Coordinates of C-alpha atoms in Angstrom, one line a residue:
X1052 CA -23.6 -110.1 199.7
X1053 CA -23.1 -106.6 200.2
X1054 CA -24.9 -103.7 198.6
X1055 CA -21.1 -102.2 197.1
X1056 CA -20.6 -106.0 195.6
X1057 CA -24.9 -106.2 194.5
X1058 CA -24.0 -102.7 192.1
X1059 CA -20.2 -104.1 191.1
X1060 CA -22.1 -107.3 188.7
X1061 CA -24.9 -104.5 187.6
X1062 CA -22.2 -102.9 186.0
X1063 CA -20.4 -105.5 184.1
X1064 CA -21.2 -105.3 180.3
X1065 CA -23.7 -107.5 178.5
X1066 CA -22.7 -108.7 175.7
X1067 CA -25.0 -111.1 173.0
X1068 CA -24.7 -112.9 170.0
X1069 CA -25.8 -111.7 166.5
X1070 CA -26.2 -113.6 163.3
X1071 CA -24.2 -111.9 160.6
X1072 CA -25.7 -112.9 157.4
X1073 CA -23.3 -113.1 155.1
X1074 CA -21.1 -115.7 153.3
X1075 CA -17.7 -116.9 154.7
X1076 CA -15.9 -116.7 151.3
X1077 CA -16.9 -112.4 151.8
X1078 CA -15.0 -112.9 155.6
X1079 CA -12.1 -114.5 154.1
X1080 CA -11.3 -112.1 151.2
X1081 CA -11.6 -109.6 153.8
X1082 CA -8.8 -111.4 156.4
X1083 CA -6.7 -111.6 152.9
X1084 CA -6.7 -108.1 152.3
X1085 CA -5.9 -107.5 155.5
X1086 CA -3.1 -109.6 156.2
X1087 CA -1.7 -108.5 152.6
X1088 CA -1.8 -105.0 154.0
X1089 CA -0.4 -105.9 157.8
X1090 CA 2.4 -107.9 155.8
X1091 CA 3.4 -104.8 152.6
X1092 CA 3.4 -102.7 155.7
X1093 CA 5.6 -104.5 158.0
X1094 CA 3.1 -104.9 161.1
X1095 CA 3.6 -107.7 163.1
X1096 CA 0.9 -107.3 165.3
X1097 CA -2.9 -106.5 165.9
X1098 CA -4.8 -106.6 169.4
X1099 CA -6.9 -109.4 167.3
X1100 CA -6.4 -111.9 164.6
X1101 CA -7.3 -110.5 160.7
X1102 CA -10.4 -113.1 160.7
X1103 CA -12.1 -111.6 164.0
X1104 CA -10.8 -108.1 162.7
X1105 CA -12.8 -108.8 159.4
X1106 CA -15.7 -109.7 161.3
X1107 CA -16.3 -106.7 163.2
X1108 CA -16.0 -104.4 160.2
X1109 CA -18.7 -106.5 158.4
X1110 CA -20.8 -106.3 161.6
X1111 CA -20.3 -102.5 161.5
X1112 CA -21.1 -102.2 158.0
X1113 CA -23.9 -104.7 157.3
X1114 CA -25.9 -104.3 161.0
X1115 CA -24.5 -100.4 161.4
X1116 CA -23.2 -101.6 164.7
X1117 CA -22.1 -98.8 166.9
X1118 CA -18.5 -98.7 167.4
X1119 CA -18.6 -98.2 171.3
X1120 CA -20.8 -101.4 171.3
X1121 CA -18.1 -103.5 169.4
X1122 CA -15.5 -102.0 171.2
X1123 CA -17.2 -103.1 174.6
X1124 CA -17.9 -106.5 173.5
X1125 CA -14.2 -107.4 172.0
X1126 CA -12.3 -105.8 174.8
X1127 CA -10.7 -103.3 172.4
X1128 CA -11.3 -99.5 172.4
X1129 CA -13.5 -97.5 170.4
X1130 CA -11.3 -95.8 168.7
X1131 CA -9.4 -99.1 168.0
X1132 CA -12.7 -99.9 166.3
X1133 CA -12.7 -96.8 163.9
X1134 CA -9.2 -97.6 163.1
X1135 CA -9.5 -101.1 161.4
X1136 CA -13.1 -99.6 159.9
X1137 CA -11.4 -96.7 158.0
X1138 CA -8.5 -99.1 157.2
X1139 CA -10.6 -101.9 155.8
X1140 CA -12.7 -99.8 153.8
X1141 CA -10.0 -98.1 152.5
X1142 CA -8.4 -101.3 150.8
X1143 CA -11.7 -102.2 149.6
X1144 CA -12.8 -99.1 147.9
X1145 CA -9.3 -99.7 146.4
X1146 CA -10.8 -102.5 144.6
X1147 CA -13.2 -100.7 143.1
X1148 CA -13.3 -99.9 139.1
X1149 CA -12.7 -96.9 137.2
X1150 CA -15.8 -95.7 134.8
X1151 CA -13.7 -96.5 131.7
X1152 CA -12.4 -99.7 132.3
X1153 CA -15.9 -101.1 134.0
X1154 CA -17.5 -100.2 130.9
X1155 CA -14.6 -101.3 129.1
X1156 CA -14.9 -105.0 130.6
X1157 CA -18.6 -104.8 130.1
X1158 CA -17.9 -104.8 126.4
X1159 CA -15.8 -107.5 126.6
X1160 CA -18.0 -109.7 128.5
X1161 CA -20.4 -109.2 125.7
X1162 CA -22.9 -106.3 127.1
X1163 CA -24.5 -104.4 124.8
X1164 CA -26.5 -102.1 126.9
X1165 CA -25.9 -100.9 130.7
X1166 CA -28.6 -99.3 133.1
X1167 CA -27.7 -96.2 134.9
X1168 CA -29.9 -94.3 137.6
X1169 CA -29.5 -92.1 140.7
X1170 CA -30.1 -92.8 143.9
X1171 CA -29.9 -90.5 147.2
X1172 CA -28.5 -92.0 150.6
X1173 CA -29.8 -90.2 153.6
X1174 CA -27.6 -88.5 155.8
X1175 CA -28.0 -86.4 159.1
X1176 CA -29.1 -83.1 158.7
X1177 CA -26.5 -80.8 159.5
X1178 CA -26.4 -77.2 161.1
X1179 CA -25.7 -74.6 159.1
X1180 CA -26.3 -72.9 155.6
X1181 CA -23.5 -75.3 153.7
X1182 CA -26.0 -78.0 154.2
X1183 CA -28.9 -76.9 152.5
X1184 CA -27.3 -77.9 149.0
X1185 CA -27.8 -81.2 150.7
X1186 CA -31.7 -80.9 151.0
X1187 CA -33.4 -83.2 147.7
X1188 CA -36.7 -81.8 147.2
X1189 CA -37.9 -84.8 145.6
X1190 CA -37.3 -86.7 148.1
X1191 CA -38.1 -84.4 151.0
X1192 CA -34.9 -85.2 152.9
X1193 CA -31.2 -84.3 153.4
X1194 CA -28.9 -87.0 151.6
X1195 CA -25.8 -87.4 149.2
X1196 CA -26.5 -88.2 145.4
X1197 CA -25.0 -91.3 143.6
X1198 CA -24.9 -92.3 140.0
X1199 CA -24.5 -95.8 139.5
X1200 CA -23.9 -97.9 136.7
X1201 CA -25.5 -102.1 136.8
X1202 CA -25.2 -104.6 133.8
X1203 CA -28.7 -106.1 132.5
X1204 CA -28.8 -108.5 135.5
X1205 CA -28.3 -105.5 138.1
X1206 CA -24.9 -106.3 139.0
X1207 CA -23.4 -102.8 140.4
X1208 CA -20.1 -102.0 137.8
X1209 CA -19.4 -98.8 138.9
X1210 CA -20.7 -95.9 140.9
X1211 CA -20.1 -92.0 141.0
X1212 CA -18.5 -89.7 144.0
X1213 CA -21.1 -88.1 146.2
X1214 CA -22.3 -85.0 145.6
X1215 CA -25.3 -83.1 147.1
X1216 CA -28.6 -84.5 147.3
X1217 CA -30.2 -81.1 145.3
X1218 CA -27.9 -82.9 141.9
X1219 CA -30.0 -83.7 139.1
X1220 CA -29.0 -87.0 137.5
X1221 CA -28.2 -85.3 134.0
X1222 CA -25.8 -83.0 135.9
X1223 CA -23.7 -85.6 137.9
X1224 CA -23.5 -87.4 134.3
X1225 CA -22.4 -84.9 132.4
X1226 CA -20.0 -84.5 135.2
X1227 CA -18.4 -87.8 134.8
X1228 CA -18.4 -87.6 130.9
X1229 CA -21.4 -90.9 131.3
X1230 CA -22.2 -90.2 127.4
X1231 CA -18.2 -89.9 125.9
X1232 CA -17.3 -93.0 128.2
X1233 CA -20.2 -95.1 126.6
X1234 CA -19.2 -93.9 123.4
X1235 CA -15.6 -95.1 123.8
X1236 CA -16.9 -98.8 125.1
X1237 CA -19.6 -99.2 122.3
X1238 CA -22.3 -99.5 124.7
X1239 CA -25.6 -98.2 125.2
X1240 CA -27.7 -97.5 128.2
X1241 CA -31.3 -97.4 129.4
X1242 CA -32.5 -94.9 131.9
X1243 CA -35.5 -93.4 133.2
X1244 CA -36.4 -90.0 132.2
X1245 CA -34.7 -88.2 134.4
X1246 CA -31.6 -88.1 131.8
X1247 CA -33.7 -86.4 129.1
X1248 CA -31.5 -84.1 127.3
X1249 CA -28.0 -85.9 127.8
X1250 CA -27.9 -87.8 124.6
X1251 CA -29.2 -85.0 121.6
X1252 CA -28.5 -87.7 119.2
X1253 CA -31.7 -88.3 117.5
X1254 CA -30.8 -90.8 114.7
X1255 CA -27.9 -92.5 116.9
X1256 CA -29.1 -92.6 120.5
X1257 CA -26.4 -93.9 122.9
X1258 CA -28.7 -93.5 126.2
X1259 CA -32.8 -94.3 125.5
X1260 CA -34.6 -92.6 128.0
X1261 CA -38.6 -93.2 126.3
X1262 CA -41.2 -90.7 125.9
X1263 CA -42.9 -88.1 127.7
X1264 CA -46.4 -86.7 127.1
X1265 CA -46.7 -82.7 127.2
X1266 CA -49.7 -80.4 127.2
X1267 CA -49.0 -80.4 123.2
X1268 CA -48.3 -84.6 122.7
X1269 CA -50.2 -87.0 124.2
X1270 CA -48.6 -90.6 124.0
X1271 CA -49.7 -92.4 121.2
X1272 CA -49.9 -96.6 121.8
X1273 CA -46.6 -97.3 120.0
X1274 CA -44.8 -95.1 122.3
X1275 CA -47.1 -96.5 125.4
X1276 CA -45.5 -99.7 124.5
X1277 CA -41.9 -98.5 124.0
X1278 CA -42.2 -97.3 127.4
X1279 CA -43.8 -100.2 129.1
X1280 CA -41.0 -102.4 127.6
X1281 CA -38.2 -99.7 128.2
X1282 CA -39.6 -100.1 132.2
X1283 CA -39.0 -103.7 132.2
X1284 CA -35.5 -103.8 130.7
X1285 CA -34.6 -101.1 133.5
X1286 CA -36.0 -102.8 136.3
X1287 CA -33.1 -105.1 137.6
X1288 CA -30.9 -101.3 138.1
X1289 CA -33.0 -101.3 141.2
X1290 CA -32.2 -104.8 142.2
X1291 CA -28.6 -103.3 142.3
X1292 CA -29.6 -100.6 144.6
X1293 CA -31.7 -102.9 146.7
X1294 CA -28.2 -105.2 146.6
X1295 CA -26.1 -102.0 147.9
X1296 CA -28.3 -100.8 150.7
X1297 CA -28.8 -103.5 152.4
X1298 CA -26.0 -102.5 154.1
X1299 CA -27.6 -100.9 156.8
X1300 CA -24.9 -98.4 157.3
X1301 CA -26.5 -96.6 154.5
X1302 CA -29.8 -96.5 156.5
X1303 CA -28.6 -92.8 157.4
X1304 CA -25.2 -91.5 156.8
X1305 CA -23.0 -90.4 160.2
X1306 CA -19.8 -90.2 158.7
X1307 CA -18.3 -87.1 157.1
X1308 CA -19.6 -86.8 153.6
X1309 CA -15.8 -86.2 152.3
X1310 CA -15.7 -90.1 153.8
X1311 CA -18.9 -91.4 151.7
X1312 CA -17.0 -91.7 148.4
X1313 CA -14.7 -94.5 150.1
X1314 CA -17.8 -96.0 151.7
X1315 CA -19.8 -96.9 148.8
X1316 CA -17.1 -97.9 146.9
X1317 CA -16.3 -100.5 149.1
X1318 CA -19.8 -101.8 149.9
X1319 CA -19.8 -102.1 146.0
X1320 CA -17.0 -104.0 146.1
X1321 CA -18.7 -106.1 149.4
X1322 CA -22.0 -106.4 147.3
X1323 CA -20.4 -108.2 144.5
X1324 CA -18.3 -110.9 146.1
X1325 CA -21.8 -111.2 148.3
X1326 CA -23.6 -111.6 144.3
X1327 CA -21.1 -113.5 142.9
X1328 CA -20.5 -116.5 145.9

């Protein structure tokens, strides 16, 4: 064998398998949509079937695959890729509910209460000055800020647009009307104290946030407890957010932040059927 054939078979790709851990009832309603699309559209054809399509989106999303990576190992190019990404989560952020009629359908499935809390998702840290309103200094990093609404169980029912990680979570709420809408429903909500101040209803509460001690107050046990028990009915909101980033495309942010509203809409969507199986 000659030296020119020896680098020739260096060169050819290597490619491996990956386990994609997730259900094939998730894969399907993902095919579905698609060929409902291909078919209101009138396309007749795709380089690959909607199954394998389907597939490669999940692997993006769930195992943030890069897209030259897929692309090399399917044969198709990269921006090929990027086209079936941005077309499949468009039809699933689709999918997604509204703030009204989620908490509208909460009601009617008999909740009572709902938990809401923020969250940031980390993105790259941009040149620039416009990125600074992107800098959380809670959390000492660069990131977009999501509210996000989860029944008692933690099931994610809604969540908000992004907006920059310096947002408080009683700002982005007031933003999307959180208070009027729970009003209209009839439901309540528990969150942490972070949304102190965005229900001024003393002898009506809609949103219980608990107590916090001053340099004037100090806690007394009854409100110790209230909190302690305020804690535990809270806790499953971050089994929701555990739920939604495990989607490993939300490790760190590459797309354009304009893009992220999409995004987590339709790994919301993804989450549930993922829940609900």
């Amino acid at each position: 064998m000659t030296n020119t054939e020896e680098r020739t078979e260096d060169t050819l790709p290597l490619v491996y398998q990956c386990r994609l851990p997730l259900s094939a009832s998730t894969v399907n309603h993902l095919a579905d949509l698609l060929r409902r699309h291909l078919k209101a559209i009138r396309s007749r054809w795709r380089i690959l079937p909607p199954g394998k399509i389907a597939v490669i989106v999940l692997a993006v999303l769930r195992h943030d695959q890069r897209l030259a990576d897929m692309a090399g190992g399917n044969n198709v190019s990269e921006s090929t890729i990027r086209r079936w990404r941005d077309e499949l989560i468009g039809l699933l952020a689709a999918q997604a509910p509204r703030l009204d009629r989620a908490l509208k359908k909460a009601a009617r499935q008999g909740e009572e209460v709902v938990l809401i809390d923020g969250t940031l998702i980390r993105t790259r840290r941009r040149t620039g000055k416009a990125d600074r309103r992107n800098y959380s200094g809670k959390h000492r990093s660069h990131g977009l800020h999501f509210l996000a609404l989860t029944d008692e169980n933690g099931r994610l029912i809604w969540i908000s647009a992004a907006r920059p990680g310096r947002t408080h979570d009683n700002t982005a709420a007031r933003h999307d009307r959180i208070l009027t809408h729970l009003r209209a429903a009839g439901l309540g909500a528990l969150a942490d104290l972070g949304f102190r101040g965005l229900d001024n209803d003393i002898l009506d509460p809609v949103i219980v946030t608990g107590y916090i001690a001053t340099r004037t107050h100090k806690l007394t046990q009854g409100e110790k407890e209230a909190n302690r028990a305020l804690a535990v009915g809270r806790a499953p909101v971050e089994h929701g957010f555990a739920h939604l980033k495990n989607w490993r495309i939300l490790t760190k942010l590459r797309t354009d932040p304009a893009r992220a509203n999409r995004l987590l809409r339709a790994l919301l969507v993804l989450t549930n059927l993922e829940i609900n199986r």
